[in-house]
Amino acid sequence: MNIRRANPKEHEILTDLAVTSESYWGYDKKFLSAFRSIYGLSEDYIMNHPTFVMEDDDEIIGFYNLIESDEEVTLEYFYIDPVNIRKGYGSQLWEHLVEFCKNRGILELQFVSSPEARKFYEKMGAVVVGEADSRVMTDRRILKWKFVV
């Protein structure tokens, strides 16, 4: 297993992986199309925000991304390919995220997630602090999280 900085040229691979990972929860094609439109990654985005990929035999099986501002640090993406869910890779990728944050002096992360991912994030030590409106579906609520590094 190898975790490294993402290459901006991998933006389409990472977008596909995020959409495929979201599909794990059974969302329909309309939802996934809207998700791709809103959350598709670009080369510029990857160049300007810390993005790390997890590889197994040179195949990308997961990634995460942070957005840093003066006010807060947001975990914007955290995805594992569905064929590799529940194999411990998410925990390994999370450990890398925590180490990266510690090395960078980041003390706290904010993020949102689908309710279906709740058990994973709670297991990692994150705490639900509220709900937010989904950017993908107007009548959908998602979870707001806080994680102290």
PDB file of C-alpha atoms in Angstrom:
ATOM      1  CA  MET A   1       0.000   0.000   0.000  1.00  0.00           C
ATOM      2  CA  ASN A   2       1.320   3.407  -0.946  1.00  0.00           C
ATOM      3  CA  ILE A   3      -0.059   6.859  -0.113  1.00  0.00           C
ATOM      4  CA  ARG A   4       1.263   9.789  -2.118  1.00  0.00           C
ATOM      5  CA  ARG A   5       0.349  13.257  -3.346  1.00  0.00           C
ATOM      6  CA  ALA A   6      -2.133  13.171  -6.201  1.00  0.00           C
ATOM      7  CA  ASN A   7      -0.965  14.171  -9.647  1.00  0.00           C
ATOM      8  CA  PRO A   8      -3.239  16.899 -11.085  1.00  0.00           C
ATOM      9  CA  LYS A   9      -3.519  14.794 -14.268  1.00  0.00           C
ATOM     10  CA  GLU A  10      -5.410  12.198 -12.157  1.00  0.00           C
ATOM     11  CA  HIS A  11      -8.409  14.511 -11.706  1.00  0.00           C
ATOM     12  CA  GLU A  12     -10.718  12.390 -13.868  1.00  0.00           C
ATOM     13  CA  ILE A  13      -9.695   9.174 -12.100  1.00  0.00           C
ATOM     14  CA  LEU A  14     -10.409  10.792  -8.727  1.00  0.00           C
ATOM     15  CA  THR A  15     -13.745  12.185  -9.886  1.00  0.00           C
ATOM     16  CA  ASP A  16     -14.751   8.727 -11.141  1.00  0.00           C
ATOM     17  CA  LEU A  17     -13.646   7.162  -7.863  1.00  0.00           C
ATOM     18  CA  ALA A  18     -15.704   9.657  -5.826  1.00  0.00           C
ATOM     19  CA  VAL A  19     -18.810   8.996  -7.939  1.00  0.00           C
ATOM     20  CA  THR A  20     -18.300   5.230  -7.770  1.00  0.00           C
ATOM     21  CA  SER A  21     -17.854   5.419  -4.017  1.00  0.00           C
ATOM     22  CA  GLU A  22     -21.057   7.462  -3.641  1.00  0.00           C
ATOM     23  CA  SER A  23     -22.882   4.847  -5.732  1.00  0.00           C
ATOM     24  CA  TYR A  24     -22.079   2.301  -2.999  1.00  0.00           C
ATOM     25  CA  TRP A  25     -24.961   3.781  -0.997  1.00  0.00           C
ATOM     26  CA  GLY A  26     -27.490   3.018  -3.741  1.00  0.00           C
ATOM     27  CA  TYR A  27     -28.060   6.518  -5.105  1.00  0.00           C
ATOM     28  CA  ASP A  28     -29.787   6.729  -8.482  1.00  0.00           C
ATOM     29  CA  LYS A  29     -28.270   7.962 -11.758  1.00  0.00           C
ATOM     30  CA  LYS A  30     -29.817  11.433 -11.383  1.00  0.00           C
ATOM     31  CA  PHE A  31     -28.163  11.903  -7.990  1.00  0.00           C
ATOM     32  CA  LEU A  32     -24.803  10.583  -9.212  1.00  0.00           C
ATOM     33  CA  SER A  33     -24.894  12.827 -12.285  1.00  0.00           C
ATOM     34  CA  ALA A  34     -25.574  15.871 -10.107  1.00  0.00           C
ATOM     35  CA  PHE A  35     -22.858  14.754  -7.695  1.00  0.00           C
ATOM     36  CA  ARG A  36     -20.324  14.487 -10.554  1.00  0.00           C
ATOM     37  CA  SER A  37     -21.282  17.931 -11.805  1.00  0.00           C
ATOM     38  CA  ILE A  38     -20.831  19.544  -8.386  1.00  0.00           C
ATOM     39  CA  TYR A  39     -17.913  17.550  -7.002  1.00  0.00           C
ATOM     40  CA  GLY A  40     -15.827  16.825 -10.101  1.00  0.00           C
ATOM     41  CA  LEU A  41     -12.159  17.586  -9.496  1.00  0.00           C
ATOM     42  CA  SER A  42     -10.005  19.667 -11.847  1.00  0.00           C
ATOM     43  CA  GLU A  43      -6.250  19.816 -12.342  1.00  0.00           C
ATOM     44  CA  ASP A  44      -6.170  23.311 -10.813  1.00  0.00           C
ATOM     45  CA  TYR A  45      -8.135  22.151  -7.799  1.00  0.00           C
ATOM     46  CA  ILE A  46      -5.670  19.337  -7.089  1.00  0.00           C
ATOM     47  CA  MET A  47      -2.698  21.682  -7.575  1.00  0.00           C
ATOM     48  CA  ASN A  48      -4.138  24.174  -5.079  1.00  0.00           C
ATOM     49  CA  HIS A  49      -5.389  21.853  -2.322  1.00  0.00           C
ATOM     50  CA  PRO A  50      -3.581  18.997  -0.538  1.00  0.00           C
ATOM     51  CA  THR A  51      -4.816  15.816  -2.191  1.00  0.00           C
ATOM     52  CA  PHE A  52      -3.459  12.347  -1.423  1.00  0.00           C
ATOM     53  CA  VAL A  53      -4.155   9.014  -3.119  1.00  0.00           C
ATOM     54  CA  MET A  54      -3.868   5.491  -1.790  1.00  0.00           C
ATOM     55  CA  GLU A  55      -2.555   2.946  -4.275  1.00  0.00           C
ATOM     56  CA  ASP A  56      -2.475  -0.820  -4.313  1.00  0.00           C
ATOM     57  CA  ASP A  57      -0.308  -2.259  -7.111  1.00  0.00           C
ATOM     58  CA  ASP A  58      -0.286   1.166  -8.832  1.00  0.00           C
ATOM     59  CA  GLU A  59      -4.096   1.300  -8.863  1.00  0.00           C
ATOM     60  CA  ILE A  60      -5.739   4.200  -7.022  1.00  0.00           C
ATOM     61  CA  ILE A  61      -8.184   2.771  -4.494  1.00  0.00           C
ATOM     62  CA  GLY A  62      -8.849   5.840  -2.356  1.00  0.00           C
ATOM     63  CA  PHE A  63      -8.110   9.501  -1.810  1.00  0.00           C
ATOM     64  CA  TYR A  64      -8.658  12.476   0.434  1.00  0.00           C
ATOM     65  CA  ASN A  65      -8.460  16.217   0.002  1.00  0.00           C
ATOM     66  CA  LEU A  66      -8.332  19.246   2.281  1.00  0.00           C
ATOM     67  CA  ILE A  67      -9.323  22.858   1.777  1.00  0.00           C
ATOM     68  CA  GLU A  68      -7.365  25.212   4.020  1.00  0.00           C
ATOM     69  CA  SER A  69      -8.503  28.738   4.811  1.00  0.00           C
ATOM     70  CA  ASP A  70      -7.725  31.242   7.538  1.00  0.00           C
ATOM     71  CA  GLU A  71     -10.957  30.319   9.322  1.00  0.00           C
ATOM     72  CA  GLU A  72     -10.938  26.499   9.127  1.00  0.00           C
ATOM     73  CA  VAL A  73      -9.688  23.371   7.441  1.00  0.00           C
ATOM     74  CA  THR A  74     -12.279  21.309   5.612  1.00  0.00           C
ATOM     75  CA  LEU A  75     -12.008  17.673   4.650  1.00  0.00           C
ATOM     76  CA  GLU A  76     -13.694  18.006   1.256  1.00  0.00           C
ATOM     77  CA  TYR A  77     -13.168  14.486  -0.118  1.00  0.00           C
ATOM     78  CA  PHE A  78     -12.566  11.126   1.543  1.00  0.00           C
ATOM     79  CA  TYR A  79     -13.326   8.145  -0.675  1.00  0.00           C
ATOM     80  CA  ILE A  80     -12.449   4.476  -0.987  1.00  0.00           C
ATOM     81  CA  ASP A  81     -13.320   2.387  -4.045  1.00  0.00           C
ATOM     82  CA  PRO A  82     -16.378   0.306  -3.045  1.00  0.00           C
ATOM     83  CA  VAL A  83     -14.649  -3.006  -3.807  1.00  0.00           C
ATOM     84  CA  ASN A  84     -12.169  -2.089  -1.069  1.00  0.00           C
ATOM     85  CA  ILE A  85     -14.613  -0.875   1.589  1.00  0.00           C
ATOM     86  CA  ARG A  86     -14.462  -2.760   4.895  1.00  0.00           C
ATOM     87  CA  LYS A  87     -10.905  -3.986   4.292  1.00  0.00           C
ATOM     88  CA  GLY A  88      -9.199  -1.492   6.598  1.00  0.00           C
ATOM     89  CA  TYR A  89      -8.018   0.848   3.850  1.00  0.00           C
ATOM     90  CA  GLY A  90     -10.244   3.690   5.011  1.00  0.00           C
ATOM     91  CA  SER A  91      -8.677   3.505   8.471  1.00  0.00           C
ATOM     92  CA  GLN A  92      -5.180   3.531   6.959  1.00  0.00           C
ATOM     93  CA  LEU A  93      -6.018   6.519   4.796  1.00  0.00           C
ATOM     94  CA  TRP A  94      -7.528   8.286   7.832  1.00  0.00           C
ATOM     95  CA  GLU A  95      -4.316   7.659   9.805  1.00  0.00           C
ATOM     96  CA  HIS A  96      -2.364   9.303   6.986  1.00  0.00           C
ATOM     97  CA  LEU A  97      -4.757  12.251   7.069  1.00  0.00           C
ATOM     98  CA  VAL A  98      -4.248  12.656  10.826  1.00  0.00           C
ATOM     99  CA  GLU A  99      -0.447  12.524  10.476  1.00  0.00           C
ATOM    100  CA  PHE A 100      -0.533  15.048   7.630  1.00  0.00           C
ATOM    101  CA  CYS A 101      -2.641  17.390   9.769  1.00  0.00           C
ATOM    102  CA  LYS A 102      -0.354  17.024  12.790  1.00  0.00           C
ATOM    103  CA  ASN A 103       2.715  17.743  10.662  1.00  0.00           C
ATOM    104  CA  ARG A 104       0.993  20.790   9.195  1.00  0.00           C
ATOM    105  CA  GLY A 105      -0.155  22.126  12.572  1.00  0.00           C
ATOM    106  CA  ILE A 106      -3.834  21.569  11.772  1.00  0.00           C
ATOM    107  CA  LEU A 107      -5.731  21.078  15.017  1.00  0.00           C
ATOM    108  CA  GLU A 108      -9.290  20.559  13.796  1.00  0.00           C
ATOM    109  CA  LEU A 109     -11.174  19.483  10.677  1.00  0.00           C
ATOM    110  CA  GLN A 110     -14.704  20.299   9.586  1.00  0.00           C
ATOM    111  CA  PHE A 111     -16.569  18.244   6.994  1.00  0.00           C
ATOM    112  CA  VAL A 112     -19.913  16.977   5.802  1.00  0.00           C
ATOM    113  CA  SER A 113     -20.898  13.465   4.804  1.00  0.00           C
ATOM    114  CA  SER A 114     -23.749  11.287   3.759  1.00  0.00           C
ATOM    115  CA  PRO A 115     -25.582   9.834   6.762  1.00  0.00           C
ATOM    116  CA  GLU A 116     -24.601   6.356   5.553  1.00  0.00           C
ATOM    117  CA  ALA A 117     -20.933   7.038   6.405  1.00  0.00           C
ATOM    118  CA  ARG A 118     -21.724   7.876  10.022  1.00  0.00           C
ATOM    119  CA  LYS A 119     -20.381   4.659  11.577  1.00  0.00           C
ATOM    120  CA  PHE A 120     -17.006   5.038   9.860  1.00  0.00           C
ATOM    121  CA  TYR A 121     -16.446   8.639  10.907  1.00  0.00           C
ATOM    122  CA  GLU A 122     -17.583   7.978  14.467  1.00  0.00           C
ATOM    123  CA  LYS A 123     -15.144   5.061  14.609  1.00  0.00           C
ATOM    124  CA  MET A 124     -12.391   7.464  13.496  1.00  0.00           C
ATOM    125  CA  GLY A 125     -13.265   9.822  16.367  1.00  0.00           C
ATOM    126  CA  ALA A 126     -15.249  12.506  14.546  1.00  0.00           C
ATOM    127  CA  VAL A 127     -18.334  14.016  16.183  1.00  0.00           C
ATOM    128  CA  VAL A 128     -21.577  15.074  14.508  1.00  0.00           C
ATOM    129  CA  VAL A 129     -22.178  18.765  15.224  1.00  0.00           C
ATOM    130  CA  GLY A 130     -25.305  19.321  13.147  1.00  0.00           C
ATOM    131  CA  GLU A 131     -26.827  18.999   9.716  1.00  0.00           C
ATOM    132  CA  ALA A 132     -26.544  20.899   6.457  1.00  0.00           C
ATOM    133  CA  ASP A 133     -28.477  21.103   3.219  1.00  0.00           C
ATOM    134  CA  SER A 134     -27.073  18.869   0.513  1.00  0.00           C
ATOM    135  CA  ARG A 135     -25.636  20.645  -2.515  1.00  0.00           C
ATOM    136  CA  VAL A 136     -26.719  17.662  -4.643  1.00  0.00           C
ATOM    137  CA  MET A 137     -30.395  17.359  -3.675  1.00  0.00           C
ATOM    138  CA  THR A 138     -32.443  20.267  -2.338  1.00  0.00           C
ATOM    139  CA  ASP A 139     -34.620  18.119  -0.063  1.00  0.00           C
ATOM    140  CA  ARG A 140     -31.740  16.147   1.442  1.00  0.00           C
ATOM    141  CA  ARG A 141     -29.933  16.745   4.740  1.00  0.00           C
ATOM    142  CA  ILE A 142     -26.360  15.623   5.363  1.00  0.00           C
ATOM    143  CA  LEU A 143     -24.256  15.439   8.511  1.00  0.00           C
ATOM    144  CA  LYS A 144     -21.835  18.162   9.647  1.00  0.00           C
ATOM    145  CA  TRP A 145     -18.769  16.855  11.467  1.00  0.00           C
ATOM    146  CA  LYS A 146     -15.914  18.060  13.615  1.00  0.00           C
ATOM    147  CA  PHE A 147     -12.699  16.144  14.184  1.00  0.00           C
ATOM    148  CA  VAL A 148     -10.040  17.230  16.655  1.00  0.00           C
ATOM    149  CA  VAL A 149      -6.639  16.064  15.435  1.00  0.00           C
TER     150      VAL A 149
END
